[in-house]
Each structure stands twice: as C-alpha cells, then as structure tokens.
Tab-separated table of C-alpha atoms in Angstrom:
chain	number	residue	atom	x	y	z
A	1	MET	CA	13.049	-1.545	-33.462
A	2	LYS	CA	9.703	-0.347	-34.796
A	3	VAL	CA	7.491	0.726	-31.855
A	4	ALA	CA	3.833	1.762	-31.691
A	5	VAL	CA	2.404	3.804	-28.811
A	6	VAL	CA	-1.382	3.469	-28.773
A	7	GLY	CA	-3.050	6.351	-26.946
A	8	ALA	CA	-0.033	8.538	-27.669
A	9	THR	CA	-1.873	11.821	-27.020
A	10	GLY	CA	-3.109	10.920	-23.503
A	11	LEU	CA	-1.392	11.480	-20.140
A	12	VAL	CA	0.159	7.995	-19.953
A	13	GLY	CA	0.850	7.790	-23.696
A	14	THR	CA	2.748	11.076	-23.556
A	15	LYS	CA	4.700	9.739	-20.585
A	16	MET	CA	5.478	6.526	-22.502
A	17	LEU	CA	7.061	8.590	-25.287
A	18	GLN	CA	9.084	10.506	-22.698
A	19	VAL	CA	10.268	7.323	-20.950
A	20	LEU	CA	11.185	5.595	-24.243
A	21	ALA	CA	13.348	8.620	-25.094
A	22	GLU	CA	14.936	8.932	-21.650
A	23	ARG	CA	15.833	5.254	-21.455
A	24	ASN	CA	17.143	5.257	-25.040
A	25	PHE	CA	14.946	2.378	-26.112
A	26	PRO	CA	16.199	1.499	-29.624
A	27	VAL	CA	13.272	2.990	-31.570
A	28	THR	CA	14.097	2.954	-35.296
A	29	GLU	CA	10.581	3.964	-36.299
A	30	LEU	CA	7.887	5.432	-34.044
A	31	LEU	CA	4.185	4.933	-34.734
A	32	PRO	CA	2.068	7.184	-32.499
A	33	VAL	CA	-1.513	5.893	-32.568
A	34	ALA	CA	-4.681	7.544	-31.264
A	35	SER	CA	-8.410	7.799	-31.937
A	36	GLU	CA	-9.657	8.655	-35.428
A	37	LYS	CA	-10.200	12.293	-34.468
A	38	SER	CA	-6.512	12.619	-33.540
A	39	VAL	CA	-5.139	11.054	-36.752
A	40	GLY	CA	-2.888	13.538	-38.515
A	41	LYS	CA	-2.089	15.474	-35.335
A	42	GLU	CA	1.567	15.592	-34.335
A	43	VAL	CA	3.380	14.385	-31.238
A	44	GLU	CA	6.982	15.107	-30.348
A	45	TYR	CA	9.630	12.462	-29.714
A	46	LYS	CA	13.327	13.237	-29.230
A	47	GLY	CA	12.843	16.708	-30.695
A	48	LYS	CA	11.128	15.497	-33.866
A	49	LYS	CA	7.463	15.626	-34.900
A	50	PHE	CA	5.590	12.432	-35.734
A	51	LYS	CA	2.123	12.250	-37.249
A	52	VAL	CA	-0.519	10.240	-35.393
A	53	VAL	CA	-1.679	7.236	-37.423
A	54	SER	CA	-4.778	5.031	-37.245
A	55	MET	CA	-4.991	1.583	-35.657
A	56	THR	CA	-5.192	-0.193	-39.014
A	57	ASP	CA	-2.199	1.714	-40.406
A	58	ALA	CA	-0.198	0.839	-37.284
A	59	ILE	CA	-0.998	-2.870	-37.665
A	60	ALA	CA	-0.084	-2.748	-41.359
A	61	ALA	CA	3.311	-1.234	-40.426
A	62	LYS	CA	4.021	-4.342	-38.281
A	63	PRO	CA	5.894	-2.881	-35.284
A	64	ALA	CA	7.701	-5.358	-33.030
A	65	VAL	CA	5.931	-4.014	-29.964
A	66	ALA	CA	2.886	-1.851	-29.227
A	67	LEU	CA	2.525	-0.056	-25.898
A	68	PHE	CA	-1.200	0.432	-25.265
A	69	SER	CA	-2.680	3.120	-23.038
A	70	ALA	CA	-6.035	3.827	-24.622
A	71	GLY	CA	-8.562	2.391	-22.172
A	72	GLY	CA	-10.087	-1.031	-21.633
A	73	SER	CA	-12.667	-1.097	-24.429
A	74	THR	CA	-10.108	0.002	-27.041
A	75	SER	CA	-7.702	-2.641	-25.791
A	76	LEU	CA	-10.303	-5.413	-25.846
A	77	GLU	CA	-11.118	-4.552	-29.456
A	78	TRP	CA	-7.660	-3.860	-30.865
A	79	ALA	CA	-5.024	-5.724	-28.822
A	80	PRO	CA	-6.047	-9.112	-30.307
A	81	LYS	CA	-5.817	-7.633	-33.828
A	82	PHE	CA	-2.268	-6.427	-33.160
A	83	ALA	CA	-1.410	-9.801	-31.585
A	84	GLU	CA	-2.798	-11.697	-34.590
A	85	ALA	CA	-0.417	-9.688	-36.773
A	86	GLY	CA	2.490	-10.957	-34.647
A	87	ILE	CA	2.900	-7.708	-32.701
A	88	THR	CA	3.624	-7.964	-28.959
A	89	VAL	CA	1.156	-5.791	-27.032
A	90	ILE	CA	1.955	-4.416	-23.571
A	91	ASP	CA	-1.359	-3.115	-22.308
A	92	ASN	CA	-1.814	-0.547	-19.560
A	93	SER	CA	-5.597	-0.910	-19.167
A	94	SER	CA	-7.422	-3.280	-16.839
A	95	ALA	CA	-8.786	-5.275	-19.808
A	96	TRP	CA	-6.457	-8.293	-19.651
A	97	ARG	CA	-5.040	-8.204	-16.122
A	98	MET	CA	-7.126	-10.970	-14.602
A	99	ASP	CA	-7.433	-13.029	-17.793
A	100	PRO	CA	-5.920	-16.404	-16.787
A	101	THR	CA	-4.371	-16.752	-20.259
A	102	LYS	CA	-2.455	-13.447	-19.962
A	103	LYS	CA	0.628	-12.621	-17.895
A	104	LEU	CA	0.440	-9.713	-15.432
A	105	VAL	CA	3.974	-8.414	-15.039
A	106	VAL	CA	6.102	-6.198	-12.829
A	107	PRO	CA	9.664	-6.840	-14.085
A	108	GLU	CA	11.306	-6.657	-10.632
A	109	VAL	CA	8.888	-9.306	-9.363
A	110	ASN	CA	7.913	-11.780	-12.087
A	111	ALA	CA	9.440	-10.990	-15.506
A	112	HIS	CA	10.670	-14.605	-15.586
A	113	VAL	CA	7.126	-15.786	-16.454
A	114	LEU	CA	7.319	-14.165	-19.923
A	115	SER	CA	7.923	-16.060	-23.137
A	116	ALA	CA	7.944	-15.306	-26.875
A	117	ALA	CA	4.434	-16.770	-27.063
A	118	ASP	CA	3.007	-13.970	-24.905
A	119	LYS	CA	1.542	-11.539	-27.429
A	120	ILE	CA	-0.698	-9.625	-25.018
A	121	ILE	CA	0.992	-8.752	-21.723
A	122	ALA	CA	-0.872	-6.859	-19.011
A	123	ASN	CA	0.619	-3.906	-17.124
A	124	PRO	CA	-0.811	-3.913	-13.570
A	125	ASN	CA	-2.692	-1.177	-11.756
A	126	CYS	CA	-0.431	1.679	-10.627
A	127	SER	CA	-1.099	1.277	-6.904
A	128	THR	CA	-0.464	-2.473	-7.102
A	129	ILE	CA	2.839	-2.066	-8.969
A	130	GLN	CA	4.545	0.081	-6.360
A	131	MET	CA	3.336	-2.092	-3.492
A	132	VAL	CA	4.550	-5.418	-4.923
A	133	VAL	CA	7.954	-3.962	-5.878
A	134	ALA	CA	8.484	-3.101	-2.200
A	135	LEU	CA	6.926	-6.288	-0.798
A	136	GLN	CA	8.473	-8.945	-3.049
A	137	PRO	CA	11.902	-9.105	-1.319
A	138	LEU	CA	10.151	-9.302	2.072
A	139	HIS	CA	7.765	-12.024	0.881
A	140	LYS	CA	10.702	-14.146	-0.301
A	141	LYS	CA	12.345	-13.892	3.100
A	142	TYR	CA	9.479	-13.879	5.609
A	143	ASN	CA	6.384	-15.098	3.663
A	144	ILE	CA	3.487	-12.635	3.698
A	145	ASN	CA	0.232	-13.786	5.312
A	146	ARG	CA	-1.827	-10.605	5.103
A	147	ILE	CA	-1.652	-7.050	3.737
A	148	VAL	CA	-3.778	-4.100	4.870
A	149	VAL	CA	-3.273	-1.133	2.545
A	150	SER	CA	-4.718	2.374	2.428
A	151	THR	CA	-3.795	4.495	-0.587
A	152	TYR	CA	-3.456	8.250	-1.082
A	153	GLN	CA	-3.659	8.581	-4.858
A	154	SER	CA	-2.794	11.478	-7.157
A	155	VAL	CA	-5.412	13.076	-9.414
A	156	THR	CA	-3.137	12.255	-12.367
A	157	GLY	CA	-4.307	8.658	-11.967
A	158	THR	CA	-7.735	9.780	-13.185
A	159	GLY	CA	-6.364	11.733	-16.147
A	160	LYS	CA	-6.142	15.239	-17.602
A	161	LYS	CA	-9.758	16.119	-16.766
A	162	ALA	CA	-9.061	15.562	-13.054
A	163	VAL	CA	-5.895	17.667	-13.199
A	164	ASP	CA	-7.931	20.423	-14.879
A	165	GLN	CA	-10.593	20.149	-12.169
A	166	LEU	CA	-8.037	20.438	-9.361
A	167	MET	CA	-6.272	23.399	-10.964
A	168	GLY	CA	-9.583	25.021	-11.862
A	169	GLU	CA	-10.801	24.766	-8.272
A	170	ARG	CA	-7.490	26.000	-6.948
A	171	GLN	CA	-7.492	29.068	-9.184
A	172	LYS	CA	-11.190	29.902	-8.787
A	173	ALA	CA	-11.421	28.759	-5.153
A	174	VAL	CA	-15.113	27.903	-5.721
A	175	LYS	CA	-16.893	25.128	-7.542
A	176	SER	CA	-17.673	25.984	-11.144
A	177	ALA	CA	-21.377	26.557	-11.736
A	178	ASN	CA	-21.095	27.325	-15.433
A	179	GLY	CA	-18.655	24.769	-16.757
A	180	GLU	CA	-15.535	26.940	-16.536
A	181	TYR	CA	-13.563	23.802	-15.795
A	182	PRO	CA	-14.526	20.113	-16.134
A	183	MET	CA	-15.618	17.990	-13.186
A	184	ALA	CA	-13.887	14.619	-13.280
A	185	TYR	CA	-15.273	13.831	-9.839
A	186	LYS	CA	-18.728	14.197	-8.308
A	187	TYR	CA	-17.237	16.375	-5.563
A	188	PRO	CA	-14.554	19.078	-5.322
A	189	ILE	CA	-11.064	17.584	-4.974
A	190	ASP	CA	-9.055	20.626	-3.854
A	191	LEU	CA	-8.975	20.865	-0.038
A	192	ASN	CA	-10.812	17.546	0.011
A	193	VAL	CA	-10.277	13.772	0.067
A	194	ILE	CA	-12.531	11.377	-1.858
A	195	PRO	CA	-12.627	7.815	-0.450
A	196	GLN	CA	-13.721	6.309	-3.769
A	197	ILE	CA	-11.625	5.290	-6.774
A	198	ASP	CA	-13.631	3.679	-9.580
A	199	VAL	CA	-17.145	2.283	-9.065
A	200	PHE	CA	-18.492	0.424	-6.038
A	201	LEU	CA	-19.042	-3.320	-6.278
A	202	ASP	CA	-21.626	-5.484	-4.527
A	203	ASN	CA	-19.236	-6.247	-1.658
A	204	GLY	CA	-18.911	-2.534	-0.763
A	205	TYR	CA	-15.364	-2.272	-2.109
A	206	THR	CA	-14.454	-0.263	-5.203
A	207	LYS	CA	-13.019	-1.786	-8.382
A	208	GLU	CA	-9.666	-0.144	-7.570
A	209	GLU	CA	-9.594	-1.847	-4.169
A	210	MET	CA	-10.381	-5.252	-5.629
A	211	LYS	CA	-7.745	-4.731	-8.336
A	212	MET	CA	-5.143	-4.432	-5.569
A	213	VAL	CA	-6.466	-7.589	-3.898
A	214	ASN	CA	-6.551	-9.774	-7.014
A	215	GLU	CA	-3.540	-8.399	-8.893
A	216	THR	CA	-1.216	-8.714	-5.888
A	217	LYS	CA	-1.929	-12.447	-5.656
A	218	LYS	CA	-1.455	-12.972	-9.392
A	219	ILE	CA	1.805	-11.010	-9.692
A	220	MET	CA	3.353	-12.519	-6.570
A	221	GLY	CA	2.136	-15.985	-7.593
A	222	ASP	CA	0.564	-16.707	-4.224
A	223	ASP	CA	-3.202	-16.996	-3.736
A	224	ALA	CA	-2.716	-17.542	-0.003
A	225	ILE	CA	-1.811	-13.879	0.582
A	226	ARG	CA	-4.809	-12.101	2.086
A	227	VAL	CA	-5.183	-8.476	0.974
A	228	THR	CA	-7.646	-5.793	2.044
A	229	ALA	CA	-7.548	-2.278	0.619
A	230	THR	CA	-9.043	1.202	0.947
A	231	THR	CA	-8.201	3.474	-1.992
A	232	VAL	CA	-8.492	7.246	-1.684
A	233	ARG	CA	-8.082	10.166	-4.102
A	234	ILE	CA	-6.236	13.206	-2.748
A	235	PRO	CA	-5.392	16.630	-4.295
A	236	VAL	CA	-1.791	15.761	-5.130
A	237	MET	CA	0.146	15.646	-8.416
A	238	GLY	CA	3.486	13.867	-8.004
A	239	GLY	CA	2.518	10.276	-7.296
A	240	HIS	CA	0.620	7.774	-5.185
A	241	SER	CA	1.328	7.055	-1.510
A	242	GLU	CA	0.385	3.958	0.461
A	243	SER	CA	0.228	3.048	4.122
A	244	VAL	CA	0.885	-0.696	4.245
A	245	ASN	CA	0.559	-3.024	7.230
A	246	VAL	CA	2.019	-6.429	6.393
A	247	GLU	CA	1.875	-9.580	8.506
A	248	PHE	CA	4.505	-12.283	7.913
A	249	SER	CA	4.507	-15.933	8.911
A	250	LYS	CA	8.069	-15.507	10.250
A	251	ASP	CA	9.507	-12.889	12.581
A	252	TYR	CA	11.948	-10.284	11.273
A	253	GLU	CA	14.646	-7.887	12.412
A	254	LEU	CA	13.967	-4.285	11.392
A	255	GLY	CA	17.613	-3.791	10.369
A	256	GLU	CA	17.421	-6.817	8.079
A	257	VAL	CA	14.171	-5.541	6.518
A	258	LYS	CA	15.855	-2.243	5.752
A	259	GLN	CA	18.875	-4.025	4.267
A	260	LEU	CA	16.677	-6.237	2.067
A	261	LEU	CA	14.852	-3.178	0.748
A	262	GLN	CA	18.067	-1.205	0.183
A	263	THR	CA	19.373	-3.950	-2.100
A	264	ALA	CA	16.034	-4.687	-3.828
A	265	PRO	CA	15.771	-3.728	-7.518
A	266	GLY	CA	13.801	-0.539	-8.119
A	267	VAL	CA	13.532	0.390	-4.414
A	268	VAL	CA	14.965	3.446	-2.630
A	269	VAL	CA	14.778	3.532	1.171
A	270	VAL	CA	14.126	6.977	2.672
A	271	ASP	CA	13.749	6.241	6.371
A	272	ASP	CA	15.366	8.615	8.844
A	273	PRO	CA	12.769	9.756	11.390
A	274	ALA	CA	15.359	11.646	13.449
A	275	ASN	CA	15.855	14.029	10.530
A	276	GLN	CA	12.224	13.882	9.338
A	277	GLN	CA	13.218	12.024	6.174
A	278	TYR	CA	10.482	9.918	4.538
A	279	PRO	CA	9.090	9.471	1.011
A	280	MET	CA	6.695	12.093	-0.366
A	281	PRO	CA	5.004	12.414	-3.776
A	282	MET	CA	6.845	15.657	-4.522
A	283	ASP	CA	10.155	13.784	-4.237
A	284	ALA	CA	8.995	10.779	-6.305
A	285	HIS	CA	7.703	12.973	-9.160
A	286	GLU	CA	9.406	12.156	-12.502
A	287	LYS	CA	11.423	9.323	-10.929
A	288	ASP	CA	11.165	5.614	-11.757
A	289	GLU	CA	11.952	4.132	-8.346
A	290	VAL	CA	9.612	3.032	-5.570
A	291	PHE	CA	10.405	4.924	-2.357
A	292	VAL	CA	9.922	3.235	1.026
A	293	GLY	CA	10.071	4.647	4.547
A	294	ARG	CA	8.369	4.889	7.982
A	295	LEU	CA	9.521	1.307	8.604
A	296	ARG	CA	8.402	0.236	12.084
A	297	ARG	CA	7.155	-2.774	13.947
A	298	ASP	CA	3.410	-3.096	14.499
A	299	GLU	CA	3.414	-3.391	18.290
A	300	THR	CA	-0.133	-4.780	18.463
A	301	GLN	CA	0.600	-8.204	16.965
A	302	PRO	CA	3.589	-10.434	16.174
A	303	ASN	CA	5.532	-10.574	12.872
A	304	THR	CA	3.857	-7.433	11.516
A	305	LEU	CA	5.457	-4.401	9.847
A	306	ASN	CA	4.189	-0.916	9.022
A	307	MET	CA	5.623	0.851	5.980
A	308	TRP	CA	4.978	3.845	3.709
A	309	ILE	CA	5.389	3.420	-0.067
A	310	VAL	CA	5.472	6.243	-2.648
A	311	SER	CA	5.960	6.202	-6.425
A	312	ASP	CA	5.204	8.307	-9.506
A	313	ASN	CA	2.015	6.683	-10.792
A	314	LEU	CA	2.453	7.859	-14.398
A	315	ARG	CA	6.012	6.511	-14.548
A	316	LYS	CA	6.631	3.309	-12.545
A	317	GLY	CA	2.887	2.962	-12.055
A	318	ALA	CA	2.266	2.948	-15.815
A	319	ALA	CA	4.666	4.106	-18.542
A	320	THR	CA	8.003	2.995	-17.098
A	321	ASN	CA	6.738	-0.436	-16.080
A	322	ALA	CA	5.489	-0.998	-19.654
A	323	VAL	CA	8.817	0.105	-21.157
A	324	GLN	CA	10.715	-2.107	-18.676
A	325	ILE	CA	8.646	-5.093	-19.852
A	326	ALA	CA	9.625	-4.241	-23.456
A	327	GLU	CA	13.283	-3.928	-22.383
A	328	TYR	CA	13.159	-7.340	-20.723
A	329	LEU	CA	11.582	-8.959	-23.811
A	330	MET	CA	14.193	-7.338	-26.045
A	331	GLY	CA	17.065	-8.347	-23.769
A	332	LYS	CA	15.903	-11.981	-23.768
A	333	GLY	CA	15.370	-12.028	-27.549
A	334	LEU	CA	11.609	-12.487	-27.142
A	335	LEU	CA	10.574	-9.678	-29.502
A	336	LYS	CA	10.402	-10.751	-33.119
C-alpha cells in the first residue's frame, strides 16, 4: 500500500514512521511529505533513506492513505485536496475534530462509525484519547454521568522546541537571557508546573480543556456526559498522566471495574497499592497501551470512582492511534 506521511520531519511525523515500521503496516511505497523548505531532505524508514516530497507531488502519486501531522492550518488547506484526489486522510491536528461532517475516532471506542466514504478522519487530542480508551468499557456497563479530569502533560505534547527548552534549562539551571535555547513557554518549565495548555477562552478554560470536554462527548457518542477539565504542563518526557473522577448512574463493585479494565482492548491495569505499583510516564514511554491504576471509590458521593490514567502521548495519543485507524480501514477493505 502506498502511504504518505505529511509532517514527516516533526516529532509526531517521525513517530508515525516508527510506528508504521514496528507494526509492519504493508507500506509498498513511502511518501514522506513536509514543508517546502524540507523538500529533498531525507528521512529514514526501516533502515532506508527516503527523500521528502512536496504536497503536490504526494497528491500526484495517489497514495491510498495520508497520515497528517503538520498543524491545523496546513490540514485545513491540504487535507481536502488529498481527499478530492481519492486519498483517505487521517489527520492529527485539531482542524477537523469538531466538524459535524467528519468522524473523530479512537479505534477501541468507535471505529465502527467509519465507512469508505470517510476521506478525512480526525485523530483526537492526545489527552482525550487515553481517557476514553479507559472509560469506554465502564460507560457501557455503568453509564457515565460526569467526569472531572486534571491532566499532567508531557512537554513532548508541545513539540521539539519545548523539549529543547526543558533540556536547556536543566543543563544551564538558569533561564536563558541570550537565546541559548528556545522558549516554547512564557515561563520556565523545569522545576515548575504551568497550569495552561493552549490559549484561554472567554469562559476561563483553555482550548485544551474544552477539547477534552467536546471530544469526549463526540467519540463516546453521548452528549449527556458532563465533563470538566484542568490541563497542566509538567517537566516530564514519557507521556501524559490524568487524575480522573468519574460519576456513574449505576453503582459498581471495585473488583468488577478492575476486571472490565483488564479485559478492555488497549488497557493495562497497574494497580497494586500494597507494593506501590501504579502507572507512571516513565513506564508508558514507547508503549502503545493505556495504563490505569489507583482505582478507588470516591467516598464523598455515591457511584463515583477515582482513577489514574497514563499513556505515551506521541504514540497512543497521536501516531499509534492514527496508524490503528489505517489498520482498521485496511482490515475492513475501506481503503481504495
């Protein structure tokens, strides 16, 4: 299968190439695509070098599928052009997620909504993906009324500039005054926590927080679920963590909750307080699963559960989820 990766030189694009190789996606011809200034540069895939091509050249080559991770404005401009050429686009930006004509997909939750007619498919926000993977089996059984989530998100979610800032601060131990390293954030991130991800909206929430609210309802197909979120950037590399308080309309047994999660697709339960076993970003790094632990009853109100959810935001939160969508489409014969 001929495959294009748009944004192939970025953090997520590089990870997409890695995940395609690891999962042995049947790539017969790879088309790495990036901005005009990167055309002609080389990227590596399965030990071979491939030259970066332009958007127009990629469209002319007519791949079956194009994995996009090149930002919202690029996607808004180019995804329709790929789609018009009959190419299925799986887009990692926020551009199409809340478009009512586009599907927003996490394969473990709602892959069944996809059809051959879907030429632009949206990959959800990283923090939303890991949460809905863990919550879907519980929603089916107990019906979720309300979710309160606080996130602890890796600097890799911002991109290479943020990683460079963190490492620059760590090595210099002081804020750069002369541009020795780039500042992705307004404030230092090492030895700090920044309670802002993306810009603030009129309601006092950030765009990231409202993404979690709106995307959760769309993916889980239930507008009645109430969601409130606080998203926070922390000086961590391996993945995003989330403290989730979830209220059900039915009561539950903790043992049954654990059993449901242990058998849920894409979920690994790490929940052994006696031996101080719980999910951490360093353990989720470079893994595709969503790790769940700290399962305990909220003793302040009925039918309510506390849980801790961790996943590698560049893999399941972005690249792997996109590749899994492509795998599903291929397996169902929906890629032409």
